[in-house]
GROMACS .gro file of C-alpha atoms in nm:
model
  407
    1PHE     CA    1   2.881   0.071   2.272
    2SER     CA    2   2.591   0.301   2.353
    3THR     CA    3   2.535   0.171   2.706
    4ASP     CA    4   2.904   0.189   2.802
    5TYR     CA    5   2.918   0.482   3.044
    6ARG     CA    6   3.271   0.442   3.174
    7ALA     CA    7   3.374   0.774   3.016
    8ASP     CA    8   3.160   1.001   3.237
    9ASP     CA    9   3.479   1.150   3.383
   10CYS     CA   10   3.611   1.223   3.035
   11ILE     CA   11   3.298   1.415   2.945
   12GLU     CA   12   3.368   1.632   3.247
   13MET     CA   13   3.729   1.675   3.131
   14ILE     CA   14   3.612   1.782   2.785
   15LYS     CA   15   3.374   2.033   2.944
   16LYS     CA   16   3.648   2.178   3.166
   17GLU     CA   17   3.874   2.208   2.861
   18GLY     CA   18   3.605   2.420   2.694
   19ASN     CA   19   3.548   2.177   2.409
   20TYR     CA   20   3.213   2.015   2.489
   21ASP     CA   21   3.003   2.282   2.317
   22LYS     CA   22   3.245   2.291   2.024
   23ILE     CA   23   3.196   1.919   1.961
   24ASN     CA   24   2.818   1.952   1.985
   25ALA     CA   25   2.819   2.247   1.746
   26ALA     CA   26   3.017   2.053   1.486
   27THR     CA   27   2.839   1.718   1.523
   28LYS     CA   28   2.490   1.872   1.576
   29GLY     CA   29   2.420   1.643   1.869
   30ASN     CA   30   2.435   1.612   2.247
   31LEU     CA   31   2.761   1.441   2.341
   32TYR     CA   32   2.743   1.178   2.614
   33SER     CA   33   2.981   0.920   2.756
   34GLY     CA   34   2.875   0.633   2.530
   35GLU     CA   35   3.010   0.800   2.215
   36PRO     CA   36   3.332   0.658   2.060
   37GLY     CA   37   3.532   0.978   2.101
   38ALA     CA   38   3.466   0.992   2.475
   39ILE     CA   39   3.546   0.622   2.521
   40ILE     CA   40   3.871   0.655   2.323
   41ARG     CA   41   3.964   0.950   2.547
   42TRP     CA   42   3.894   0.723   2.845
   43LEU     CA   43   4.135   0.465   2.703
   44LYS     CA   44   4.400   0.735   2.665
   45GLU     CA   45   4.353   0.845   3.026
   46HIS     CA   46   4.308   0.508   3.194
   47GLU     CA   47   4.456   0.240   2.964
   48PRO     CA   48   4.738   0.412   2.773
   49GLU     CA   49   4.889   0.077   2.674
   50THR     CA   50   4.564  -0.013   2.496
   51TYR     CA   51   4.538   0.333   2.343
   52ALA     CA   52   4.887   0.299   2.199
   53LYS     CA   53   4.787  -0.019   2.014
   54ILE     CA   54   4.487   0.132   1.831
   55GLY     CA   55   4.518   0.077   1.457
   56HIS     CA   56   4.167   0.166   1.341
   57ILE     CA   57   3.854   0.317   1.493
   58PHE     CA   58   3.547   0.106   1.410
   59CYS     CA   59   3.186   0.070   1.504
   60PHE     CA   60   3.094  -0.297   1.558
   61LYS     CA   61   2.967  -0.360   1.206
   62ASP     CA   62   3.271  -0.193   1.052
   63TRP     CA   63   3.502  -0.427   1.241
   64LEU     CA   64   3.308  -0.723   1.101
   65ALA     CA   65   3.333  -0.577   0.751
   66PHE     CA   66   3.707  -0.526   0.803
   67LYS     CA   67   3.752  -0.890   0.905
   68LEU     CA   68   3.559  -1.000   0.595
   69THR     CA   69   3.727  -0.770   0.345
   70GLY     CA   70   4.046  -0.630   0.495
   71VAL     CA   71   3.914  -0.281   0.414
   72ALA     CA   72   3.886  -0.019   0.689
   73ALA     CA   73   3.569   0.167   0.592
   74ALA     CA   74   3.248   0.303   0.744
   75ASP     CA   75   2.921   0.452   0.629
   76LEU     CA   76   2.848   0.818   0.686
   77ASN     CA   77   2.525   0.754   0.879
   78CYS     CA   78   2.673   0.538   1.154
   79ILE     CA   79   3.003   0.716   1.202
   80GLY     CA   80   2.832   1.054   1.157
   81GLY     CA   81   2.575   0.957   1.416
   82SER     CA   82   2.855   0.874   1.659
   83ALA     CA   83   2.976   1.234   1.701
   84LEU     CA   84   3.288   1.187   1.487
   85VAL     CA   85   3.192   1.385   1.176
   86ASP     CA   86   3.143   1.757   1.114
   87LEU     CA   87   2.788   1.751   0.980
   88ASP     CA   88   2.821   2.085   0.801
   89LYS     CA   89   3.110   1.944   0.600
   90MET     CA   90   3.001   1.578   0.607
   91GLU     CA   91   3.358   1.472   0.673
   92TYR     CA   92   3.611   1.416   0.950
   93THR     CA   93   3.808   1.711   1.081
   94GLN     CA   94   4.126   1.725   1.282
   95GLU     CA   95   3.961   1.983   1.507
   96ILE     CA   96   3.705   1.735   1.639
   97MET     CA   97   3.979   1.490   1.736
   98ASP     CA   98   4.170   1.777   1.898
   99TRP     CA   99   3.860   1.877   2.100
  100TYR     CA  100   3.819   1.521   2.224
  101GLY     CA  101   4.184   1.530   2.337
  102ILE     CA  102   4.281   1.245   2.101
  103PRO     CA  103   4.450   1.429   1.809
  104GLU     CA  104   4.663   1.130   1.711
  105MET     CA  105   4.348   0.930   1.633
  106PHE     CA  106   4.259   1.131   1.322
  107ASP     CA  107   4.462   0.901   1.099
  108LYS     CA  108   4.295   0.595   1.256
  109LEU     CA  109   3.949   0.686   1.127
  110PRO     CA  110   3.809   0.459   0.852
  111LYS     CA  111   3.743   0.588   0.502
  112LEU     CA  112   3.385   0.703   0.445
  113ALA     CA  113   3.163   0.530   0.191
  114ASN     CA  114   2.950   0.750  -0.032
  115ASP     CA  115   2.633   0.554   0.044
  116SER     CA  116   2.522   0.285   0.289
  117SER     CA  117   2.459   0.047  -0.003
  118GLU     CA  118   2.807   0.100  -0.152
  119ALA     CA  119   3.025  -0.211  -0.171
  120ILE     CA  120   3.328  -0.118   0.038
  121GLY     CA  121   3.508  -0.447  -0.029
  122TYR     CA  122   3.475  -0.816  -0.105
  123VAL     CA  123   3.502  -1.132   0.102
  124THR     CA  124   3.864  -1.246   0.103
  125LYS     CA  125   3.984  -1.603   0.051
  126ASP     CA  126   4.073  -1.633   0.420
  127ALA     CA  127   3.737  -1.494   0.536
  128ALA     CA  128   3.558  -1.727   0.295
  129ALA     CA  129   3.737  -2.027   0.445
  130ARG     CA  130   3.649  -1.915   0.798
  131THR     CA  131   3.285  -1.826   0.738
  132GLY     CA  132   3.161  -2.035   0.446
  133LEU     CA  133   3.078  -1.722   0.248
  134ALA     CA  134   3.173  -1.722  -0.118
  135GLU     CA  135   3.503  -1.553  -0.194
  136GLY     CA  136   3.441  -1.225  -0.375
  137THR     CA  137   3.098  -1.162  -0.221
  138ALA     CA  138   3.036  -0.788  -0.202
  139VAL     CA  139   3.015  -0.633   0.147
  140VAL     CA  140   2.824  -0.305   0.168
  141ALA     CA  141   2.894  -0.024   0.412
  142GLY     CA  142   2.566  -0.070   0.600
  143MET     CA  143   2.410   0.177   0.844
  144MET     CA  144   2.333   0.240   1.209
  145ASP     CA  145   2.070   0.014   1.362
  146ILE     CA  146   1.820   0.294   1.405
  147LEU     CA  147   1.831   0.389   1.036
  148ALA     CA  148   1.809   0.019   0.945
  149CYS     CA  149   1.486   0.000   1.147
  150LEU     CA  150   1.347   0.305   0.967
  151VAL     CA  151   1.425   0.142   0.631
  152GLY     CA  152   1.295  -0.197   0.744
  153CYS     CA  153   0.958  -0.051   0.834
  154GLY     CA  154   0.939   0.163   0.522
  155ALA     CA  155   0.918   0.493   0.711
  156THR     CA  156   1.087   0.710   0.447
  157GLU     CA  157   0.791   0.938   0.371
  158PRO     CA  158   0.753   1.287   0.529
  159GLY     CA  159   0.540   1.285   0.842
  160VAL     CA  160   0.611   0.919   0.922
  161PHE     CA  161   0.786   0.879   1.256
  162THR     CA  162   0.959   0.560   1.366
  163ALA     CA  163   0.944   0.457   1.733
  164ILE     CA  164   1.204   0.193   1.818
  165THR     CA  165   1.130   0.013   2.144
  166GLY     CA  166   1.460  -0.155   2.217
  167THR     CA  167   1.738  -0.106   2.468
  168TRP     CA  168   1.693   0.263   2.391
  169SER     CA  169   1.384   0.474   2.330
  170ILE     CA  170   1.451   0.594   1.975
  171ASN     CA  171   1.211   0.831   1.801
  172GLU     CA  172   1.309   0.945   1.454
  173THR     CA  173   1.215   1.081   1.115
  174CYS     CA  174   1.389   1.212   0.805
  175ASN     CA  175   1.407   1.581   0.716
  176ASP     CA  176   1.548   1.806   0.445
  177GLU     CA  177   1.752   2.007   0.693
  178MET     CA  178   1.916   1.974   1.031
  179ILE     CA  179   1.744   2.120   1.337
  180VAL     CA  180   1.984   2.218   1.612
  181LYS     CA  181   1.786   2.224   1.934
  182PRO     CA  182   1.837   2.063   2.278
  183GLY     CA  183   1.723   1.702   2.278
  184VAL     CA  184   1.737   1.663   1.898
  185PHE     CA  185   2.009   1.447   1.747
  186ASN     CA  186   2.108   1.504   1.383
  187MET     CA  187   2.289   1.252   1.169
  188PRO     CA  188   2.338   1.172   0.801
  189TYR     CA  189   2.050   0.993   0.626
  190LEU     CA  190   2.041   0.753   0.330
  191TYR     CA  191   2.144   1.027   0.090
  192ARG     CA  192   2.353   1.340   0.120
  193GLY     CA  193   2.129   1.643   0.150
  194LYS     CA  194   1.877   1.475   0.383
  195TYR     CA  195   1.909   1.408   0.754
  196LEU     CA  196   1.792   1.164   1.016
  197LEU     CA  197   1.659   1.350   1.321
  198SER     CA  198   1.590   1.173   1.647
  199ALA     CA  199   1.511   1.226   2.015
  200ASN     CA  200   1.623   0.947   2.246
  201THR     CA  201   1.696   0.814   2.592
  202GLY     CA  202   1.876   0.503   2.706
  203ALA     CA  203   1.578   0.289   2.808
  204SER     CA  204   1.257   0.165   2.645
  205ALA     CA  205   1.168  -0.204   2.622
  206SER     CA  206   1.472  -0.273   2.841
  207ASN     CA  207   1.237  -0.177   3.125
  208TYR     CA  208   1.006  -0.460   3.021
  209GLU     CA  209   1.292  -0.708   3.001
  210TRP     CA  210   1.412  -0.603   3.346
  211PHE     CA  211   1.061  -0.638   3.486
  212ALA     CA  212   1.010  -0.981   3.329
  213ASN     CA  213   1.345  -1.105   3.457
  214GLU     CA  214   1.336  -0.963   3.808
  215LEU     CA  215   0.965  -0.933   3.891
  216GLY     CA  216   0.815  -1.171   3.638
  217GLY     CA  217   0.789  -1.483   3.856
  218THR     CA  218   0.410  -1.473   3.866
  219ALA     CA  219   0.390  -1.440   3.487
  220ARG     CA  220   0.647  -1.714   3.437
  221MET     CA  221   0.459  -1.962   3.655
  222GLU     CA  222   0.130  -1.882   3.481
  223GLY     CA  223   0.300  -1.920   3.144
  224GLU     CA  224   0.447  -2.258   3.235
  225LYS     CA  225   0.106  -2.375   3.350
  226ARG     CA  226  -0.055  -2.266   3.022
  227GLY     CA  227   0.233  -2.350   2.790
  228VAL     CA  228   0.291  -1.988   2.680
  229SER     CA  229   0.570  -1.735   2.734
  230ARG     CA  230   0.580  -1.505   3.034
  231PHE     CA  231   0.563  -1.212   2.794
  232GLN     CA  232   0.230  -1.332   2.657
  233VAL     CA  233   0.096  -1.346   3.012
  234LEU     CA  234   0.227  -0.996   3.086
  235ASN     CA  235   0.081  -0.859   2.762
  236GLU     CA  236  -0.259  -1.000   2.855
  237LEU     CA  237  -0.232  -0.841   3.200
  238ILE     CA  238  -0.142  -0.506   3.044
  239GLY     CA  239  -0.444  -0.530   2.814
  240SER     CA  240  -0.673  -0.613   3.106
  241ILE     CA  241  -0.627  -0.272   3.272
  242LYS     CA  242  -0.839   0.016   3.148
  243PRO     CA  243  -0.631   0.333   3.113
  244GLY     CA  244  -0.712   0.571   3.396
  245SER     CA  245  -0.840   0.296   3.625
  246THR     CA  246  -0.521   0.274   3.834
  247PRO     CA  247  -0.325   0.546   4.016
  248VAL     CA  248   0.004   0.357   3.969
  249MET     CA  249   0.267   0.528   3.755
  250TYR     CA  250   0.615   0.434   3.642
  251HIS     CA  251   0.925   0.629   3.541
  252PRO     CA  252   1.114   0.409   3.290
  253PHE     CA  253   1.458   0.547   3.363
  254VAL     CA  254   1.654   0.224   3.412
  255GLY     CA  255   1.923   0.339   3.166
  256GLN     CA  256   2.118   0.652   3.074
  257PRO     CA  257   2.122   0.901   2.913
  258SER     CA  258   1.783   1.001   3.045
  259VAL     CA  259   1.578   1.306   3.146
  260HIS     CA  260   1.840   1.369   3.416
  261GLY     CA  261   2.187   1.232   3.477
  262LYS     CA  262   2.076   1.074   3.807
  263ALA     CA  263   1.723   0.968   3.707
  264LYS     CA  264   1.630   0.611   3.798
  265GLY     CA  265   1.326   0.391   3.750
  266ASN     CA  266   1.042   0.443   3.998
  267PHE     CA  267   0.694   0.312   4.065
  268PHE     CA  268   0.456   0.563   4.225
  269ASN     CA  269   0.128   0.530   4.418
  270LEU     CA  270   0.157   0.165   4.520
  271SER     CA  271  -0.066   0.041   4.801
  272THR     CA  272  -0.177  -0.288   4.954
  273ALA     CA  273  -0.466  -0.280   4.704
  274THR     CA  274  -0.234  -0.262   4.400
  275SER     CA  275  -0.254  -0.568   4.176
  276TYR     CA  276   0.024  -0.728   3.974
  277ALA     CA  277  -0.165  -0.639   3.656
  278GLU     CA  278  -0.170  -0.270   3.755
  279ILE     CA  279   0.206  -0.272   3.806
  280ALA     CA  280   0.264  -0.438   3.467
  281TYR     CA  281   0.029  -0.189   3.301
  282ALA     CA  282   0.196   0.110   3.467
  283LEU     CA  283   0.533  -0.003   3.339
  284ALA     CA  284   0.400  -0.034   2.983
  285GLU     CA  285   0.229   0.304   3.006
  286GLY     CA  286   0.550   0.463   3.134
  287VAL     CA  287   0.742   0.324   2.838
  288THR     CA  288   0.491   0.477   2.595
  289PHE     CA  289   0.520   0.806   2.783
  290ILE     CA  290   0.897   0.831   2.739
  291HIS     CA  291   0.841   0.790   2.365
  292LYS     CA  292   0.569   1.057   2.380
  293TYR     CA  293   0.813   1.281   2.568
  294HIS     CA  294   1.059   1.254   2.279
  295PHE     CA  295   0.786   1.297   2.018
  296GLU     CA  296   0.713   1.630   2.187
  297GLU     CA  297   1.079   1.730   2.150
  298LEU     CA  298   1.061   1.662   1.777
  299ILE     CA  299   0.725   1.836   1.745
  300ASN     CA  300   0.858   2.140   1.932
  301ALA     CA  301   1.147   2.144   1.684
  302GLY     CA  302   0.895   2.192   1.402
  303LEU     CA  303   0.838   1.834   1.286
  304GLU     CA  304   0.482   1.707   1.246
  305PRO     CA  305   0.403   1.334   1.286
  306LYS     CA  306   0.107   1.194   1.098
  307LEU     CA  307   0.176   0.823   1.137
  308VAL     CA  308   0.397   0.602   1.357
  309ARG     CA  309   0.583   0.289   1.256
  310LEU     CA  310   0.648   0.089   1.574
  311THR     CA  311   0.942  -0.151   1.588
  312GLY     CA  312   1.112  -0.366   1.850
  313GLY     CA  313   1.009  -0.681   2.030
  314ILE     CA  314   0.702  -0.533   2.195
  315ALA     CA  315   0.570  -0.426   1.854
  316ARG     CA  316   0.465  -0.790   1.814
  317SER     CA  317   0.205  -0.734   2.087
  318ASP     CA  318  -0.137  -0.594   1.992
  319GLU     CA  319  -0.178  -0.469   2.350
  320TRP     CA  320   0.138  -0.263   2.332
  321ALA     CA  321   0.066  -0.135   1.981
  322GLN     CA  322  -0.280  -0.012   2.084
  323LEU     CA  323  -0.139   0.152   2.396
  324PHE     CA  324   0.115   0.337   2.181
  325ALA     CA  325  -0.160   0.452   1.943
  326ASP     CA  326  -0.369   0.582   2.232
  327SER     CA  327  -0.077   0.738   2.418
  328LEU     CA  328   0.068   0.915   2.113
  329ASN     CA  329  -0.282   0.984   1.974
  330LEU     CA  330  -0.159   0.877   1.631
  331PRO     CA  331  -0.221   0.580   1.401
  332VAL     CA  332   0.038   0.305   1.450
  333ASP     CA  333   0.168   0.053   1.198
  334CYS     CA  334   0.370  -0.258   1.284
  335VAL     CA  335   0.572  -0.454   1.031
  336ASP     CA  336   0.495  -0.822   0.978
  337CYS     CA  337   0.857  -0.911   1.052
  338ASP     CA  338   1.028  -1.013   1.376
  339GLU     CA  339   1.362  -0.841   1.302
  340VAL     CA  340   1.290  -0.513   1.127
  341GLY     CA  341   1.646  -0.380   1.154
  342ALA     CA  342   1.785  -0.694   0.992
  343LEU     CA  343   1.526  -0.656   0.715
  344GLY     CA  344   1.640  -0.297   0.654
  345LEU     CA  345   2.004  -0.407   0.629
  346ALA     CA  346   1.912  -0.693   0.394
  347MET     CA  347   1.735  -0.440   0.171
  348CYS     CA  348   2.046  -0.218   0.183
  349ALA     CA  349   2.264  -0.512   0.079
  350GLY     CA  350   2.015  -0.600  -0.194
  351ILE     CA  351   2.048  -0.252  -0.341
  352GLY     CA  352   2.425  -0.284  -0.336
  353ALA     CA  353   2.401  -0.622  -0.507
  354GLY     CA  354   2.166  -0.488  -0.775
  355LEU     CA  355   1.859  -0.680  -0.662
  356TYR     CA  356   1.664  -0.357  -0.608
  357LYS     CA  357   1.687  -0.028  -0.796
  358ASP     CA  358   1.675   0.187  -0.485
  359TYR     CA  359   1.523   0.208  -0.137
  360ASP     CA  360   1.173   0.283  -0.269
  361ASP     CA  361   1.189  -0.031  -0.483
  362ALA     CA  362   1.317  -0.240  -0.191
  363ILE     CA  363   1.047  -0.111   0.044
  364GLU     CA  364   0.771  -0.184  -0.207
  365LYS     CA  365   0.893  -0.541  -0.251
  366CYS     CA  366   0.994  -0.628   0.105
  367VAL     CA  367   0.788  -0.440   0.367
  368ARG     CA  368   0.457  -0.592   0.474
  369LEU     CA  369   0.244  -0.426   0.741
  370ARG     CA  370   0.000  -0.572   0.991
  371PRO     CA  371  -0.346  -0.413   1.025
  372ARG     CA  372  -0.319  -0.053   1.148
  373PHE     CA  373  -0.394   0.049   1.509
  374PHE     CA  374  -0.599   0.366   1.550
  375PRO     CA  375  -0.621   0.580   1.866
  376ASN     CA  376  -0.941   0.586   2.066
  377ALA     CA  377  -1.030   0.951   2.129
  378GLU     CA  378  -1.164   0.893   2.480
  379THR     CA  379  -0.868   0.681   2.585
  380ALA     CA  380  -0.622   0.927   2.430
  381ALA     CA  381  -0.774   1.207   2.641
  382VAL     CA  382  -0.737   1.000   2.958
  383LEU     CA  383  -0.376   0.917   2.875
  384GLN     CA  384  -0.296   1.281   2.800
  385GLU     CA  385  -0.405   1.368   3.152
  386ARG     CA  386  -0.200   1.081   3.290
  387TYR     CA  387   0.098   1.197   3.086
  388GLU     CA  388   0.081   1.546   3.234
  389GLU     CA  389   0.087   1.390   3.582
  390TRP     CA  390   0.380   1.170   3.475
  391LYS     CA  391   0.573   1.481   3.367
  392TYR     CA  392   0.483   1.654   3.694
  393LEU     CA  393   0.645   1.364   3.878
  394ILE     CA  394   0.963   1.432   3.681
  395LYS     CA  395   0.949   1.791   3.806
  396ILE     CA  396   0.896   1.665   4.162
  397MET     CA  397   1.187   1.421   4.140
  398THR     CA  398   1.433   1.665   3.982
  399PRO     CA  399   1.547   1.827   4.312
  400TYR     CA  400   1.628   1.481   4.448
  401TRP     CA  401   1.821   1.389   4.135
  402ASP     CA  402   2.006   1.721   4.163
  403TYR     CA  403   2.089   1.630   4.522
  404LYS     CA  404   2.226   1.293   4.412
  405ALA     CA  405   2.431   1.462   4.142
  406SER     CA  406   2.590   1.692   4.399
  407LYS     CA  407   2.725   1.401   4.605
   0.00000   0.00000   0.00000
């Protein structure tokens, strides 16, 4: 579970054992405590009785598929994006399990499907009775949620970046080769020979949810009075503030991993004159900036965005979509679908069932876009200046975060 950070101590153990860089070199990523290997090591160290009972290693969806079919299998994208696969070989290796300090888990890994749309098994009689699904229904391997979002918004063309505004800030695109640089995650794509590259941190729209839950009383009362949701009220407040008209800034670091191991969320430049709308706007702007921060990592790695497909709950908001277009200084598309990841997985299953020839066919038949949002040149210039100040605040805060890390 990507926000399960209990294994921080095990990451330190792996580093002291001299294996942290070895794992990163093999998996082409940046290992952190939410990865399965680190969590399994934590179980070995802290709950040996649970560790001894492990029969299979699954991601969530693979456990569901196992309960439906009785087959222990996984797709290459999800398990390969979880720091368990040697990406040069595109297969498991005993060495990776050894480096994690869990060598006996190698035989517990699920078999790898050739393709996300491959049927790895069929609904059993028992599962059919329990779920109401037809016995014999094919179950495909599936994919990680972030690749499902890319598929669901049809972002398979070169130069199209996907920005996923969910619990995490995910920023991704496909590429013909891996790029091994700090901040860039590599994982298998839809097909062997292509790769999904991303730059991410552990907080995006989760900042907005936190704000609405903890500081959203004013918006909730206004929404109840008008018969609308508190999010609609907040979106209207965000849209009411002209970029550059407020000094308030926000660091959206309410989750890890982040720009620093001890980074936390912060509002800056509040005064008695600060309005509720300014605070809401600053939070939204800060969320777009963390995505911009990761876009820069991908750009610095040699990737060139020409268009953004925005997904996640806030992509339903015109105010947010326009702010992303202006902040990133790129055209932004939003899919006319509330659950883009689920759409991508449905398309994957449809390919496996023979309803679509391939992903291009599924995208053509299933993906519908709302009108495109274009950046305003003047606003983009203002936000670029704000962004540079936002990054300067990271530089200012880093010594404090270092201090916290030393305690």
